[in-house]
Amino acid sequence: DGTQESKRLLMNTFPALGLSVNADLTSSIPDSSSTATAIASGHKTASAVLGTDPEGKIAYKTIAETAKERGWKVGILSSVSLDHATPAAFYAHQKSRNSMYEISMELANSNFDFFNIFYLSHWRNNRYLNINIFPFVFLQRTESWIVER
């Protein structure tokens, strides 16, 4: 009907509104290492830091490490290299996300049960588009990875 009310976005009609701030300790535009560290451990850190405090002196325990300590099986499935900052935030603790050798060694020594890389592709406009997604972290309390319905 052309009134101002009819032009409101649907989301502006919801009974509640939420706000999220996505800054790390050193930047209002955080990188994947600091944001993945926050998701994996619940602690904010500086840009380019992976799984530790900004000085690299305190290693933050991740949800995946906690689950492993409690006897759960842990697996990480990612669409990027496993030593990339996003999946590595669940097992690595380095002052620099560029410490690729050290991150790879932490992967090998993590004692997690499963690691894998996969890519999703979607055919669009006569070409494939690779779709990157956040890594899945699997936590399983039984012996089998098969989930029964």
PDB file of C-alpha atoms in Angstrom:
ATOM      1  CA  ASP A   1       0.000   0.000   0.000  1.00  0.00           C
ATOM      2  CA  GLY A   2       3.049   2.269  -0.127  1.00  0.00           C
ATOM      3  CA  THR A   3       3.020   3.337   3.519  1.00  0.00           C
ATOM      4  CA  GLN A   4       6.225   3.452   5.508  1.00  0.00           C
ATOM      5  CA  GLU A   5       4.984   0.538   7.619  1.00  0.00           C
ATOM      6  CA  SER A   6       4.555  -1.668   4.554  1.00  0.00           C
ATOM      7  CA  LYS A   7       8.183  -0.983   3.570  1.00  0.00           C
ATOM      8  CA  ARG A   8       9.667  -2.324   6.825  1.00  0.00           C
ATOM      9  CA  LEU A   9      11.906  -5.363   6.592  1.00  0.00           C
ATOM     10  CA  LEU A  10      10.406  -8.528   7.995  1.00  0.00           C
ATOM     11  CA  MET A  11      13.301  -8.846  10.467  1.00  0.00           C
ATOM     12  CA  ASN A  12      12.357  -5.454  11.901  1.00  0.00           C
ATOM     13  CA  THR A  13       8.952  -6.801  12.881  1.00  0.00           C
ATOM     14  CA  PHE A  14      10.334  -9.576  15.133  1.00  0.00           C
ATOM     15  CA  PRO A  15       9.551  -9.229  18.849  1.00  0.00           C
ATOM     16  CA  ALA A  16      13.244  -9.467  19.843  1.00  0.00           C
ATOM     17  CA  LEU A  17      16.507  -8.152  18.438  1.00  0.00           C
ATOM     18  CA  GLY A  18      20.034  -9.404  19.023  1.00  0.00           C
ATOM     19  CA  LEU A  19      23.419  -7.808  18.521  1.00  0.00           C
ATOM     20  CA  SER A  20      26.738  -9.506  17.963  1.00  0.00           C
ATOM     21  CA  VAL A  21      30.190  -7.924  18.057  1.00  0.00           C
ATOM     22  CA  ASN A  22      32.819  -9.787  16.066  1.00  0.00           C
ATOM     23  CA  ALA A  23      36.076  -8.122  17.016  1.00  0.00           C
ATOM     24  CA  ASP A  24      39.196  -9.806  18.347  1.00  0.00           C
ATOM     25  CA  LEU A  25      41.574  -8.250  20.864  1.00  0.00           C
ATOM     26  CA  THR A  26      43.518  -6.287  18.236  1.00  0.00           C
ATOM     27  CA  SER A  27      41.153  -5.659  15.340  1.00  0.00           C
ATOM     28  CA  SER A  28      37.565  -4.733  14.623  1.00  0.00           C
ATOM     29  CA  ILE A  29      37.929  -6.892  11.497  1.00  0.00           C
ATOM     30  CA  PRO A  30      39.239 -10.202  12.890  1.00  0.00           C
ATOM     31  CA  ASP A  31      40.944 -12.968  10.933  1.00  0.00           C
ATOM     32  CA  SER A  32      40.051 -16.648  10.902  1.00  0.00           C
ATOM     33  CA  SER A  33      42.661 -17.675  13.477  1.00  0.00           C
ATOM     34  CA  SER A  34      41.345 -15.383  16.207  1.00  0.00           C
ATOM     35  CA  THR A  35      37.679 -16.012  15.432  1.00  0.00           C
ATOM     36  CA  ALA A  36      38.105 -19.785  15.247  1.00  0.00           C
ATOM     37  CA  THR A  37      40.069 -19.674  18.527  1.00  0.00           C
ATOM     38  CA  ALA A  38      37.131 -17.869  20.137  1.00  0.00           C
ATOM     39  CA  ILE A  39      34.675 -20.455  18.804  1.00  0.00           C
ATOM     40  CA  ALA A  40      36.858 -23.447  19.739  1.00  0.00           C
ATOM     41  CA  SER A  41      37.942 -22.269  23.197  1.00  0.00           C
ATOM     42  CA  GLY A  42      35.662 -19.472  24.308  1.00  0.00           C
ATOM     43  CA  HIS A  43      38.605 -17.042  24.608  1.00  0.00           C
ATOM     44  CA  LYS A  44      39.285 -13.992  22.475  1.00  0.00           C
ATOM     45  CA  THR A  45      42.822 -13.514  21.239  1.00  0.00           C
ATOM     46  CA  ALA A  46      44.773 -11.297  18.837  1.00  0.00           C
ATOM     47  CA  SER A  47      44.733 -11.488  15.052  1.00  0.00           C
ATOM     48  CA  ALA A  48      47.038 -14.166  13.596  1.00  0.00           C
ATOM     49  CA  VAL A  49      47.235 -15.976  16.966  1.00  0.00           C
ATOM     50  CA  LEU A  50      46.008 -19.564  17.110  1.00  0.00           C
ATOM     51  CA  GLY A  51      44.732 -21.161  20.315  1.00  0.00           C
ATOM     52  CA  THR A  52      46.737 -19.058  22.774  1.00  0.00           C
ATOM     53  CA  ASP A  53      46.732 -15.720  24.545  1.00  0.00           C
ATOM     54  CA  PRO A  54      48.136 -12.844  22.419  1.00  0.00           C
ATOM     55  CA  GLU A  55      51.686 -13.436  23.700  1.00  0.00           C
ATOM     56  CA  GLY A  56      51.558 -17.158  22.914  1.00  0.00           C
ATOM     57  CA  LYS A  57      52.245 -18.120  26.542  1.00  0.00           C
ATOM     58  CA  ILE A  58      48.906 -19.577  27.650  1.00  0.00           C
ATOM     59  CA  ALA A  59      47.384 -22.369  25.569  1.00  0.00           C
ATOM     60  CA  TYR A  60      43.591 -22.254  25.566  1.00  0.00           C
ATOM     61  CA  LYS A  61      41.878 -25.625  25.909  1.00  0.00           C
ATOM     62  CA  THR A  62      39.399 -26.274  23.106  1.00  0.00           C
ATOM     63  CA  ILE A  63      36.052 -27.998  23.203  1.00  0.00           C
ATOM     64  CA  ALA A  64      37.541 -30.795  21.081  1.00  0.00           C
ATOM     65  CA  GLU A  65      40.439 -31.315  23.518  1.00  0.00           C
ATOM     66  CA  THR A  66      38.038 -31.334  26.465  1.00  0.00           C
ATOM     67  CA  ALA A  67      35.851 -33.929  24.762  1.00  0.00           C
ATOM     68  CA  LYS A  68      38.900 -36.119  24.003  1.00  0.00           C
ATOM     69  CA  GLU A  69      40.004 -35.932  27.652  1.00  0.00           C
ATOM     70  CA  ARG A  70      36.532 -37.110  28.670  1.00  0.00           C
ATOM     71  CA  GLY A  71      36.779 -40.184  26.470  1.00  0.00           C
ATOM     72  CA  TRP A  72      34.870 -38.980  23.449  1.00  0.00           C
ATOM     73  CA  LYS A  73      35.968 -39.670  19.901  1.00  0.00           C
ATOM     74  CA  VAL A  74      36.920 -36.475  18.080  1.00  0.00           C
ATOM     75  CA  GLY A  75      37.073 -35.837  14.346  1.00  0.00           C
ATOM     76  CA  ILE A  76      37.654 -32.742  12.233  1.00  0.00           C
ATOM     77  CA  LEU A  77      36.318 -32.443   8.703  1.00  0.00           C
ATOM     78  CA  SER A  78      37.262 -29.328   6.750  1.00  0.00           C
ATOM     79  CA  SER A  79      37.015 -27.857   3.280  1.00  0.00           C
ATOM     80  CA  VAL A  80      40.443 -26.229   3.668  1.00  0.00           C
ATOM     81  CA  SER A  81      43.862 -27.635   4.502  1.00  0.00           C
ATOM     82  CA  LEU A  82      43.936 -29.112   8.017  1.00  0.00           C
ATOM     83  CA  ASP A  83      46.861 -26.869   8.993  1.00  0.00           C
ATOM     84  CA  HIS A  84      44.822 -23.812   8.010  1.00  0.00           C
ATOM     85  CA  ALA A  85      43.906 -21.551  10.928  1.00  0.00           C
ATOM     86  CA  THR A  86      40.200 -22.394  11.013  1.00  0.00           C
ATOM     87  CA  PRO A  87      40.359 -26.179  11.562  1.00  0.00           C
ATOM     88  CA  ALA A  88      43.687 -25.897  13.422  1.00  0.00           C
ATOM     89  CA  ALA A  89      42.056 -23.721  16.091  1.00  0.00           C
ATOM     90  CA  PHE A  90      40.499 -26.908  17.493  1.00  0.00           C
ATOM     91  CA  TYR A  91      43.854 -28.626  18.152  1.00  0.00           C
ATOM     92  CA  ALA A  92      46.803 -26.190  17.730  1.00  0.00           C
ATOM     93  CA  HIS A  93      48.326 -23.578  20.039  1.00  0.00           C
ATOM     94  CA  GLN A  94      50.713 -21.233  18.226  1.00  0.00           C
ATOM     95  CA  LYS A  95      51.554 -17.551  18.529  1.00  0.00           C
ATOM     96  CA  SER A  96      51.465 -17.322  14.740  1.00  0.00           C
ATOM     97  CA  ARG A  97      49.051 -18.938  12.337  1.00  0.00           C
ATOM     98  CA  ASN A  98      52.013 -19.099   9.930  1.00  0.00           C
ATOM     99  CA  SER A  99      53.862 -21.678  12.060  1.00  0.00           C
ATOM    100  CA  MET A 100      52.757 -24.383   9.639  1.00  0.00           C
ATOM    101  CA  TYR A 101      55.296 -27.024  10.668  1.00  0.00           C
ATOM    102  CA  GLU A 102      54.434 -26.685  14.356  1.00  0.00           C
ATOM    103  CA  ILE A 103      50.701 -26.710  13.579  1.00  0.00           C
ATOM    104  CA  SER A 104      51.142 -29.891  11.514  1.00  0.00           C
ATOM    105  CA  MET A 105      53.050 -31.533  14.357  1.00  0.00           C
ATOM    106  CA  GLU A 106      50.246 -30.662  16.769  1.00  0.00           C
ATOM    107  CA  LEU A 107      47.797 -32.265  14.346  1.00  0.00           C
ATOM    108  CA  ALA A 108      49.832 -35.484  14.360  1.00  0.00           C
ATOM    109  CA  ASN A 109      50.133 -35.431  18.165  1.00  0.00           C
ATOM    110  CA  SER A 110      46.536 -34.428  18.922  1.00  0.00           C
ATOM    111  CA  ASN A 111      45.382 -38.030  19.425  1.00  0.00           C
ATOM    112  CA  PHE A 112      42.119 -37.124  17.700  1.00  0.00           C
ATOM    113  CA  ASP A 113      40.412 -40.003  15.947  1.00  0.00           C
ATOM    114  CA  PHE A 114      39.595 -38.642  12.520  1.00  0.00           C
ATOM    115  CA  PHE A 115      40.771 -35.884  10.168  1.00  0.00           C
ATOM    116  CA  ASN A 116      39.666 -35.364   6.595  1.00  0.00           C
ATOM    117  CA  ILE A 117      39.365 -32.708   3.908  1.00  0.00           C
ATOM    118  CA  PHE A 118      36.464 -32.424   1.512  1.00  0.00           C
ATOM    119  CA  TYR A 119      35.243 -29.924  -1.019  1.00  0.00           C
ATOM    120  CA  LEU A 120      31.720 -29.076  -2.021  1.00  0.00           C
ATOM    121  CA  SER A 121      31.227 -27.935  -5.569  1.00  0.00           C
ATOM    122  CA  HIS A 122      28.154 -26.472  -7.145  1.00  0.00           C
ATOM    123  CA  TRP A 123      27.542 -26.235 -10.887  1.00  0.00           C
ATOM    124  CA  ARG A 124      26.442 -22.730 -11.796  1.00  0.00           C
ATOM    125  CA  ASN A 125      26.628 -20.711 -15.001  1.00  0.00           C
ATOM    126  CA  ASN A 126      28.561 -23.475 -16.787  1.00  0.00           C
ATOM    127  CA  ARG A 127      31.312 -23.687 -14.155  1.00  0.00           C
ATOM    128  CA  TYR A 128      31.950 -25.224 -10.780  1.00  0.00           C
ATOM    129  CA  LEU A 129      31.987 -22.995  -7.733  1.00  0.00           C
ATOM    130  CA  ASN A 130      33.907 -24.347  -4.749  1.00  0.00           C
ATOM    131  CA  ILE A 131      32.017 -23.786  -1.542  1.00  0.00           C
ATOM    132  CA  ASN A 132      34.085 -23.303   1.609  1.00  0.00           C
ATOM    133  CA  ILE A 133      32.421 -24.007   4.900  1.00  0.00           C
ATOM    134  CA  PHE A 134      33.492 -23.832   8.513  1.00  0.00           C
ATOM    135  CA  PRO A 135      35.080 -27.096   9.641  1.00  0.00           C
ATOM    136  CA  PHE A 136      32.874 -29.659  11.267  1.00  0.00           C
ATOM    137  CA  VAL A 137      34.100 -30.951  14.599  1.00  0.00           C
ATOM    138  CA  PHE A 138      32.621 -34.323  15.403  1.00  0.00           C
ATOM    139  CA  LEU A 139      32.307 -35.417  19.000  1.00  0.00           C
ATOM    140  CA  GLN A 140      31.114 -38.981  19.579  1.00  0.00           C
ATOM    141  CA  ARG A 141      30.670 -40.869  22.861  1.00  0.00           C
ATOM    142  CA  THR A 142      30.281 -44.368  21.403  1.00  0.00           C
ATOM    143  CA  GLU A 143      32.726 -46.727  19.743  1.00  0.00           C
ATOM    144  CA  SER A 144      31.077 -46.395  16.348  1.00  0.00           C
ATOM    145  CA  TRP A 145      31.041 -43.319  14.120  1.00  0.00           C
ATOM    146  CA  ILE A 146      27.775 -44.594  12.649  1.00  0.00           C
ATOM    147  CA  VAL A 147      24.748 -42.818  14.030  1.00  0.00           C
ATOM    148  CA  GLU A 148      21.671 -45.035  14.198  1.00  0.00           C
ATOM    149  CA  ARG A 149      18.272 -43.544  13.510  1.00  0.00           C
TER     150      ARG A 149
END
